[in-house]
Each structure stands twice: as C-alpha cells, then as structure tokens.
PDB file of C-alpha atoms in Angstrom:
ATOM      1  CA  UNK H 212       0.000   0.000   0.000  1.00 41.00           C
ATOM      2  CA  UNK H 213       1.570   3.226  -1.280  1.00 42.00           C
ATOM      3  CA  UNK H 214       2.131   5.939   1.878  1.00 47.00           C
ATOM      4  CA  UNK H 215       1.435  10.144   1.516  1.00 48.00           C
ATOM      5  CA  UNK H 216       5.044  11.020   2.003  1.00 46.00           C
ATOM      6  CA  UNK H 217       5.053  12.779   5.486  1.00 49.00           C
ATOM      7  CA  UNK H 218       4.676  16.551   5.101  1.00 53.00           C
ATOM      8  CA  UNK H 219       4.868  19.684   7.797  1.00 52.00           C
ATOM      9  CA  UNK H 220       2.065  22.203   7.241  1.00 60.00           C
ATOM     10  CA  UNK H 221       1.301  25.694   8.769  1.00 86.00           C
ATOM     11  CA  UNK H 222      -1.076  24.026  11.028  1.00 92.00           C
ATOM     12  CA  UNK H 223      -0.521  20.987  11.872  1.00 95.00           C
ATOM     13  CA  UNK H 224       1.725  17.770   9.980  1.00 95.00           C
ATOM     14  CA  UNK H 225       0.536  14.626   8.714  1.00 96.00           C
ATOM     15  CA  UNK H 226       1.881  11.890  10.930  1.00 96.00           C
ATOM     16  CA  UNK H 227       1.258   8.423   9.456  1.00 98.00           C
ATOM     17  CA  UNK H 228      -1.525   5.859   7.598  1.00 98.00           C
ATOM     18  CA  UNK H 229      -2.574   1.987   7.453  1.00 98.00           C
ATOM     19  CA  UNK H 230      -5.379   0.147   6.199  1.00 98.00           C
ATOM     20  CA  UNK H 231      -9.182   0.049   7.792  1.00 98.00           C
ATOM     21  CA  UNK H 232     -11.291  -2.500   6.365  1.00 98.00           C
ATOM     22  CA  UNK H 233     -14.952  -1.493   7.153  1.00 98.00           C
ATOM     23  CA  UNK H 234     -18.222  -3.319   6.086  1.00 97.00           C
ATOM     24  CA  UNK H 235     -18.044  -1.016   2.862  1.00 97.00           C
ATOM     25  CA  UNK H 236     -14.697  -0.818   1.620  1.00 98.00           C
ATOM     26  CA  UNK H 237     -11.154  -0.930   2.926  1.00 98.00           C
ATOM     27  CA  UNK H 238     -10.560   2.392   3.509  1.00 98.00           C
ATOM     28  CA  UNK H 239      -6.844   4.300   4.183  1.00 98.00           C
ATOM     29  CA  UNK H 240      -6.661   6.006   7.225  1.00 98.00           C
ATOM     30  CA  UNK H 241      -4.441   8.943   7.714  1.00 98.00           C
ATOM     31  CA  UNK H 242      -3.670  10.905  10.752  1.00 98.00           C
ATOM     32  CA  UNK H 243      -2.720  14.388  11.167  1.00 97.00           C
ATOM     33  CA  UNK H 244      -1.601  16.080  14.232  1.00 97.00           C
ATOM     34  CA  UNK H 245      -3.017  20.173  15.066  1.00 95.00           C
ATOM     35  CA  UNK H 246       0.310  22.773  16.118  1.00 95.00           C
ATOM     36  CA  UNK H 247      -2.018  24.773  17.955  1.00 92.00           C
ATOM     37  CA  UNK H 248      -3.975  21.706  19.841  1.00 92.00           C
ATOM     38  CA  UNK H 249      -2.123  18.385  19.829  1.00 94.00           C
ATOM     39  CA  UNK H 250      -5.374  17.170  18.517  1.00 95.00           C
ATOM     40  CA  UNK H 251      -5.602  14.011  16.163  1.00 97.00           C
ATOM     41  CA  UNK H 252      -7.659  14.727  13.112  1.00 97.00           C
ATOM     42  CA  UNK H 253      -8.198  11.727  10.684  1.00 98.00           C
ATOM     43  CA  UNK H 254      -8.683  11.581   6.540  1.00 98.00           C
ATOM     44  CA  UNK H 255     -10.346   8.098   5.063  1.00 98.00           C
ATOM     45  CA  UNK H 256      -9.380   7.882   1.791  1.00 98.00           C
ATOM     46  CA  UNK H 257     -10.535   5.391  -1.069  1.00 98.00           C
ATOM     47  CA  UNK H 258      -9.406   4.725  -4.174  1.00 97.00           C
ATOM     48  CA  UNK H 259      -7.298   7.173  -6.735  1.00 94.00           C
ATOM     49  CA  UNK H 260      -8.326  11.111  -5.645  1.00 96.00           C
ATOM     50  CA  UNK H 261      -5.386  12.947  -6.286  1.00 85.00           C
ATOM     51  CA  UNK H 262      -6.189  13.080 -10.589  1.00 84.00           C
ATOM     52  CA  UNK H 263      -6.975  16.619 -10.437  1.00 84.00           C
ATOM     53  CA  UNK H 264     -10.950  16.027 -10.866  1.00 92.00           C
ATOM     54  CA  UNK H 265     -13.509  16.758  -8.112  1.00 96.00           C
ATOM     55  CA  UNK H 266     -13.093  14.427  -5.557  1.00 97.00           C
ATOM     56  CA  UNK H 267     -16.934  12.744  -3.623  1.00 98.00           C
ATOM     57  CA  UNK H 268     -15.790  14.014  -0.429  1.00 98.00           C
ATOM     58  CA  UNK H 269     -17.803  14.419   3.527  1.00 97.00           C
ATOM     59  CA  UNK H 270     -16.160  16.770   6.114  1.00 97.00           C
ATOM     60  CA  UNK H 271     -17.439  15.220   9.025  1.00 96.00           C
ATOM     61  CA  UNK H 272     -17.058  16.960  12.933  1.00 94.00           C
ATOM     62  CA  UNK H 273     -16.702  14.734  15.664  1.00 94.00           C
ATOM     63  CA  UNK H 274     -20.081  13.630  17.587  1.00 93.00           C
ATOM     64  CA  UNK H 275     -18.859  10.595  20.007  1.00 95.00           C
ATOM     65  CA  UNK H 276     -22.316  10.296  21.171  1.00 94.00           C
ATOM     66  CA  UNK H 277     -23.911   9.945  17.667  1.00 92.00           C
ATOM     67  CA  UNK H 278     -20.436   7.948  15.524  1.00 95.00           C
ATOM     68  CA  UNK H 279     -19.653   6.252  18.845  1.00 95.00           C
ATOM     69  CA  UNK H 280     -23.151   5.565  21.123  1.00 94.00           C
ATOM     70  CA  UNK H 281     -25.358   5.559  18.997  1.00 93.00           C
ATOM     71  CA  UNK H 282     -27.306   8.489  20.411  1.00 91.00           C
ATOM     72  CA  UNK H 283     -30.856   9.167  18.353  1.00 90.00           C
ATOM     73  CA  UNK H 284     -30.483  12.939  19.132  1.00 86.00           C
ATOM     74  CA  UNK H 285     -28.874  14.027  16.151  1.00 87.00           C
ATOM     75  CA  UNK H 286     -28.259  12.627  12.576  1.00 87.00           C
ATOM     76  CA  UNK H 287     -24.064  12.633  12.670  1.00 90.00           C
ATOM     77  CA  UNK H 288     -24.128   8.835  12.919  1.00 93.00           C
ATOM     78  CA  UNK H 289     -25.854   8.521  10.233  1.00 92.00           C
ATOM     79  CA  UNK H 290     -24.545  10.774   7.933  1.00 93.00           C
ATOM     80  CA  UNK H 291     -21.020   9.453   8.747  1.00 96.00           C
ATOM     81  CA  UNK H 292     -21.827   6.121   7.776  1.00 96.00           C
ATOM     82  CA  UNK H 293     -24.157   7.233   4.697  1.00 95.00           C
ATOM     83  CA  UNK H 294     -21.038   8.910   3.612  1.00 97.00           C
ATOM     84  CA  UNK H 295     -18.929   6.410   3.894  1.00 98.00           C
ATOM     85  CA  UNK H 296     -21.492   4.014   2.084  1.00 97.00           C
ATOM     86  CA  UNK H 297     -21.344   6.426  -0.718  1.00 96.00           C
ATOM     87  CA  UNK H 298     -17.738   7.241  -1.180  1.00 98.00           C
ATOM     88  CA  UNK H 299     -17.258   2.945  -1.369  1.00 98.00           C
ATOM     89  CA  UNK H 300     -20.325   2.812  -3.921  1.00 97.00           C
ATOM     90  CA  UNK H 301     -18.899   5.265  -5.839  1.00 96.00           C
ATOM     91  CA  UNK H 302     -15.396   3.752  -5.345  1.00 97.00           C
ATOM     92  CA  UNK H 303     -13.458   6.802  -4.887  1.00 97.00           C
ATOM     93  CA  UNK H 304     -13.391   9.792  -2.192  1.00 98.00           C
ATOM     94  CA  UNK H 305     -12.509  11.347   0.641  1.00 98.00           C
ATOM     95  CA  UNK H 306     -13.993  11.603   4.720  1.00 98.00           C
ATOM     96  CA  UNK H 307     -11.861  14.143   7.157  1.00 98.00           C
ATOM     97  CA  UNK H 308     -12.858  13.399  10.495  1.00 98.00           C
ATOM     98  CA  UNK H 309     -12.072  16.393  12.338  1.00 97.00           C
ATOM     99  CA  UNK H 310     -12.154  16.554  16.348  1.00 95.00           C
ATOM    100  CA  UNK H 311     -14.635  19.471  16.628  1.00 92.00           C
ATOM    101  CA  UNK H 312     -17.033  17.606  19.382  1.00 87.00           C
ATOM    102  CA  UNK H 313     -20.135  19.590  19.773  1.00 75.00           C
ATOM    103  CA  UNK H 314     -20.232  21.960  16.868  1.00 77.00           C
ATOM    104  CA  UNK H 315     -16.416  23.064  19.020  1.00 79.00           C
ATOM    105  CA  UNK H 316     -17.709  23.267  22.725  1.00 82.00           C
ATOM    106  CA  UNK H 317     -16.533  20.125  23.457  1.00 86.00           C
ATOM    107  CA  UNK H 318     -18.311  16.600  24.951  1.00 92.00           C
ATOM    108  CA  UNK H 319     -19.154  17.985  28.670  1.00 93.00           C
ATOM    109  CA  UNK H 320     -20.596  20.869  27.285  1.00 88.00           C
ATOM    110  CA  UNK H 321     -22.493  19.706  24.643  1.00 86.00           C
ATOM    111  CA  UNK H 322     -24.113  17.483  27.756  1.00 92.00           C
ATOM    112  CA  UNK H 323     -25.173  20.091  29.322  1.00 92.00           C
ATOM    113  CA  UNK H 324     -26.614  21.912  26.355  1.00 86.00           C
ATOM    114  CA  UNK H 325     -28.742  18.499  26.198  1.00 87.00           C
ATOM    115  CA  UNK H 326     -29.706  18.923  30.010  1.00 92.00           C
ATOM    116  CA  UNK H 327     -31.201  22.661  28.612  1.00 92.00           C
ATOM    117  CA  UNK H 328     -33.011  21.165  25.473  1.00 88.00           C
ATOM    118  CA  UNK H 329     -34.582  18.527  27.561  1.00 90.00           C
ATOM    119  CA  UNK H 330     -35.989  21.592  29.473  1.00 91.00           C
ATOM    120  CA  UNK H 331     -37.149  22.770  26.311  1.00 88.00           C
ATOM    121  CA  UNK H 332     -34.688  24.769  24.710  1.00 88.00           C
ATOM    122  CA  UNK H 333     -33.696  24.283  21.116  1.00 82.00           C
ATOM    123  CA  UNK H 334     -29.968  23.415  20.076  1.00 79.00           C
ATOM    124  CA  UNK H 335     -29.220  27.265  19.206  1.00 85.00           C
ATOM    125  CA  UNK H 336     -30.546  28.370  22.148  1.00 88.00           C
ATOM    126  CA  UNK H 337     -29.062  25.750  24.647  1.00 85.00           C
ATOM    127  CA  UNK H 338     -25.399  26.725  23.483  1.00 79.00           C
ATOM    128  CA  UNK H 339     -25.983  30.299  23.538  1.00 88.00           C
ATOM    129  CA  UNK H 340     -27.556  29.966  27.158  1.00 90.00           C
ATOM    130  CA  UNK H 341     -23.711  28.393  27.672  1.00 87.00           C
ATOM    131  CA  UNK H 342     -21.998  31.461  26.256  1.00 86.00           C
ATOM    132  CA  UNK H 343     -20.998  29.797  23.129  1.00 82.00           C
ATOM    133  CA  UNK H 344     -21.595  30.497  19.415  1.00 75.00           C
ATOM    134  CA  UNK H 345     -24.473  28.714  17.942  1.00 74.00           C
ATOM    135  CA  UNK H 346     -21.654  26.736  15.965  1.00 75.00           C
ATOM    136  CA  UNK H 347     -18.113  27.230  16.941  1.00 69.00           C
ATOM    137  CA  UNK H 348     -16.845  24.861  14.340  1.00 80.00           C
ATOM    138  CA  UNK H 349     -13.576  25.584  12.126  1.00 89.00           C
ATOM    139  CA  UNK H 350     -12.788  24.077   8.924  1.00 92.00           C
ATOM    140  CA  UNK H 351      -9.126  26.297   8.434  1.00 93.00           C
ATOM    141  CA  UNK H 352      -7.566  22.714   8.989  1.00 95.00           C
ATOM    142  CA  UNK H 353      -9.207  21.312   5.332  1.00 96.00           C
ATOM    143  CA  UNK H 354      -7.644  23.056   3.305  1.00 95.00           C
ATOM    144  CA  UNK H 355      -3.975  21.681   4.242  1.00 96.00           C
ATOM    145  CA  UNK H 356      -5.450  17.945   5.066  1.00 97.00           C
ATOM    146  CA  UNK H 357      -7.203  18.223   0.980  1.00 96.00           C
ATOM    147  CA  UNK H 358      -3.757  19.508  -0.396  1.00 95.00           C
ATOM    148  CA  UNK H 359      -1.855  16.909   1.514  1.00 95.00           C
ATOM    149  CA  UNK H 360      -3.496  14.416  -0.852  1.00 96.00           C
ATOM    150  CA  UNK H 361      -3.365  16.887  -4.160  1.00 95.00           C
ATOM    151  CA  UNK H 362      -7.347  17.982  -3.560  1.00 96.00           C
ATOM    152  CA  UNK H 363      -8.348  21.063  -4.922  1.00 94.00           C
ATOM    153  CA  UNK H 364     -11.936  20.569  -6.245  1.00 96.00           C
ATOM    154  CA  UNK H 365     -14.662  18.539  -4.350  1.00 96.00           C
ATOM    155  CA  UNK H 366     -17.966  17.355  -4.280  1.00 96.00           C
ATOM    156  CA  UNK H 367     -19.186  17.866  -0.900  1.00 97.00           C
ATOM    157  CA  UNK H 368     -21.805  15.735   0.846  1.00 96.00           C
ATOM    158  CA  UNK H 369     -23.073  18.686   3.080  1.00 93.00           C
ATOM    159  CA  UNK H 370     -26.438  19.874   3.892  1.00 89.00           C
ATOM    160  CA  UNK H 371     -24.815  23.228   5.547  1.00 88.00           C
ATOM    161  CA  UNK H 372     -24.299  26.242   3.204  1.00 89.00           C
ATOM    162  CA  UNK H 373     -21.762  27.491   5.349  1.00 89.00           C
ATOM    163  CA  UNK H 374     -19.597  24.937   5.046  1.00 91.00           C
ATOM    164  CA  UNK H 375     -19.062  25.177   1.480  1.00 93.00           C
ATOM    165  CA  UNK H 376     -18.583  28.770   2.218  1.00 92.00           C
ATOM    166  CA  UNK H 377     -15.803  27.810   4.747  1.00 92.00           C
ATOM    167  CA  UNK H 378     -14.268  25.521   1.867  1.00 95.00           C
ATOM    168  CA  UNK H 379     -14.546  28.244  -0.727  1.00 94.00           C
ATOM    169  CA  UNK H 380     -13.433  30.680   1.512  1.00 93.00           C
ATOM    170  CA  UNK H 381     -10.137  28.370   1.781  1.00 94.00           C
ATOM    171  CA  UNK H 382      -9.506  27.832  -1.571  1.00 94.00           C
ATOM    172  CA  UNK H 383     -10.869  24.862  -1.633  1.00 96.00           C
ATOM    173  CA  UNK H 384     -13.928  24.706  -4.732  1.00 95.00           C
ATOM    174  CA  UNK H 385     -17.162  22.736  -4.297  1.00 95.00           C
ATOM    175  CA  UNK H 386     -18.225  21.670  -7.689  1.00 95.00           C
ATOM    176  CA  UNK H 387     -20.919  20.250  -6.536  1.00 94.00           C
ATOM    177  CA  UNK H 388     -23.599  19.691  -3.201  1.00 93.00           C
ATOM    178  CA  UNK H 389     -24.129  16.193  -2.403  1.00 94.00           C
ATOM    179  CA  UNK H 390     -27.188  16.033  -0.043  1.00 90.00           C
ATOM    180  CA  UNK H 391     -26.628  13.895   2.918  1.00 86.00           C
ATOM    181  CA  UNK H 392     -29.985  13.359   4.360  1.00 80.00           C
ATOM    182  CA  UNK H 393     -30.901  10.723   6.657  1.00 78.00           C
ATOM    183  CA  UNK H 394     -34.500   9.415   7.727  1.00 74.00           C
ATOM    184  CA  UNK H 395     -36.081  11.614  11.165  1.00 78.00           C
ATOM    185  CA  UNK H 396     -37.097   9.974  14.403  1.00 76.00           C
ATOM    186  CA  UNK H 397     -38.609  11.084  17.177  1.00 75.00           C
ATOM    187  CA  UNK H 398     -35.904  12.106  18.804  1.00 73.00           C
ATOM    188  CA  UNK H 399     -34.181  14.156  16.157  1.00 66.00           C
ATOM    189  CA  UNK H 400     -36.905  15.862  14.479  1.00 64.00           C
ATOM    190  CA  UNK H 401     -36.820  19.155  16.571  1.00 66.00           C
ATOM    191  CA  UNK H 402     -32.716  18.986  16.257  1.00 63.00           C
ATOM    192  CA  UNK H 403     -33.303  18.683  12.141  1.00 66.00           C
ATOM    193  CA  UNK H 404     -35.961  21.761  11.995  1.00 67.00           C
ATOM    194  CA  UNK H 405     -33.715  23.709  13.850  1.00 69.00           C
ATOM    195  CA  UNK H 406     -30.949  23.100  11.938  1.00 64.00           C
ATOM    196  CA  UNK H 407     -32.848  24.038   8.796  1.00 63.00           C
ATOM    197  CA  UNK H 408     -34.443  27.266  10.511  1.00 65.00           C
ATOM    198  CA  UNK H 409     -32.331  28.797  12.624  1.00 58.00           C
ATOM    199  CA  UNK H 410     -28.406  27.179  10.805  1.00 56.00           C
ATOM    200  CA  UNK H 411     -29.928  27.809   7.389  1.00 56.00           C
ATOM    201  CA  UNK H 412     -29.408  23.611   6.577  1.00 66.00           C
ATOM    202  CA  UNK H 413     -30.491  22.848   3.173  1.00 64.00           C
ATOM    203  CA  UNK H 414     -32.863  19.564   4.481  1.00 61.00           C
ATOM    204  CA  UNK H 415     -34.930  19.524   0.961  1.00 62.00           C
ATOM    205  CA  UNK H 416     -33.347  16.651  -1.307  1.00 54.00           C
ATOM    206  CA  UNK H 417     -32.196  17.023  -4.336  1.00 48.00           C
ATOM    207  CA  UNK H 418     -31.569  13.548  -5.215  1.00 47.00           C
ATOM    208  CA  UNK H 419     -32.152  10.554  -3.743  1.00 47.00           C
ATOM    209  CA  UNK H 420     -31.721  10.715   0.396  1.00 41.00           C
ATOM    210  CA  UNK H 421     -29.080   8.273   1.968  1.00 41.00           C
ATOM    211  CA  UNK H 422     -31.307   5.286   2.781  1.00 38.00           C
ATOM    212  CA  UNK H 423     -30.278   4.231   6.992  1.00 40.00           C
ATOM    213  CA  UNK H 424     -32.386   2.492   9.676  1.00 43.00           C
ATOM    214  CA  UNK H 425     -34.703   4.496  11.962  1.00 39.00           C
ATOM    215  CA  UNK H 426     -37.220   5.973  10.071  1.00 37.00           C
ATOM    216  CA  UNK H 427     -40.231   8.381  11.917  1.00 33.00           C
TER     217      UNK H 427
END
C-alpha cells in the first residue's frame, strides 16, 4: 500500500496511515496532528483522488455520542456512515474526520446543552444559554489535510451552506452539493428543523436521500 510522504504544514503535519477494512470498503486512514492543539484529526481515503478532478468528499465533525453511542439525538451517525457508504459505492473519495465535538464546545458541554433542550430549549438556544456560538466549528484545517493528498476541487456531501462557504473561503472549490440526508425519528426531528431554521441547513433533497435504519 503506497504511503502520503510525510509533510509539515502551517497548522498541523501529517503523521502516518494503514489500512481500515470497514463493512463497505477498505478504507486508508491517515492521521494528522493540530500545532495549535495536539489534537488528532483523521482523513479516510478510497481509491485514486489525487487526478486533479472533483473528488466525492464528507467533512465530518466529531459527535462521540452519535459515531460512537449511537445516540438518536442528532443525525451525525448517520450521515457518517451514509457517507462512507457512498464514497465505497462510488469507489473513490474522501472523509476528514475532524475533532470538533459539539459543533467546538466540546463533549461535557455539549451534555449540558442536552440537560437545557430537555428543558425545552432548542440546540441554538441551549449553546448560547452556555456562552458559546451557535456553531463554533472551524474548517481552516481542510484546506492543508485536501492539499496533503493533491485535492483542490470537491464534491461535498453537506447539507450546511456554510460549510461550502468555509471551503470556498479556503480555496478549496465545491463543484458540486451532495445532499446527505438521513430518515427523522422522534428524537431528532426538533434537532433537524432547527438546523434548517435557525443554521440555514439545506434539508430539501435534491436527489435521492441516503437510505439508513430508523425511520419516523
């Protein structure tokens, strides 16, 4: 298996890869260490993506509750493994995992802005009732993690219009919006129409949705 030859960026150098089989595809796994942080941020790659042509690619933030436990409060779960699916259908593509846990305000906290939804605030308004930003998420790290493997040009399973902004913004040009929608249940539903009315998340599909478990 060919290796990324190791390479020191601005913020933050790639560190090393190795092979994860997963029940889609056997995937590359690359790891990349932050300057700033000393945080571990991971790129899944499959399959030839550094030919110059848009590359099927998912930025995905971390959510251990949803990619780890399972949790039916939001859709991240989901939408990692529905990108995942895709990226092996398709045969070729990209997933940075980067470790932004609750939208950037961290596991405890994001706990306790469940503790204020479950007294009836809304996911906006629980981390602004913490002091934080509706979403303090930061994407600066793509752009060096994409050029690492010769990216310039993706298309970007997203449902957020500000993170293609953050990617154009970058340098980085979306060619194309993948929807990444996954099926409601009754625990997410609220979470999904907030996301769509008060984040701006585009939740109308343009193509076929990403068919998962746990329909409404």
């Amino acid at each position: 298996m060919a290796m990324p030859s190791p390479v020191t960026e601005e913020l933050l150098d790639y560190t090393t890869s190795c092979a994860l089989p997963t029940p889609w595809a056997q995937f590359t796994l690359h790891a990349f260490v932050e300057h700033a942080t000393g945080k571990e941020h991971l790129a899944m790659t499959l399959g030839d993506i550094g030919d110059g042509e848009p590359v099927l690619a998912r930025v995905h933030s971390e959510c251990l509750t949803g990619d780890v436990l399972f949790s039916q409060r939001c859709d991240c779960g989901a939408q990692l493994e529905g990108a995942l699916k895709r990226i092996a259908e398709e045969g070729r593509g990209i997933l940075l995992y980067l470790r932004q846990e609750g939208r950037g305000i961290g596991l405890v906290n994001k706990m306790r802005a469940y503790r204020l939804q479950e007294a009836g605030a809304d996911t906006v308004e629980a981390n602004l009732a913490l002091g934080f930003h509706a979403d303090a998420r930061n994407y600066e790290l793509c752009q060096p993690m994409f050029a690492h493997f010769g990216i310039h040009a993706l298309r970007l399973m997203t449902n957020n219009p500000r993170k293609i902004d953050a990617m154009e913004k970058l340098g980085v040009t979306v060619s194309e919006r993948v929807p990444l929608l996954v099926n409601r249940n009754a625990f997410n539903n609220s979470y999904l129409n907030t996301k769509e009315a008060k984040l701006g998340h585009m939740m109308t599909p343009l193509a076929e949705p990403v068919a998962l478990d746990g329909e409404l």
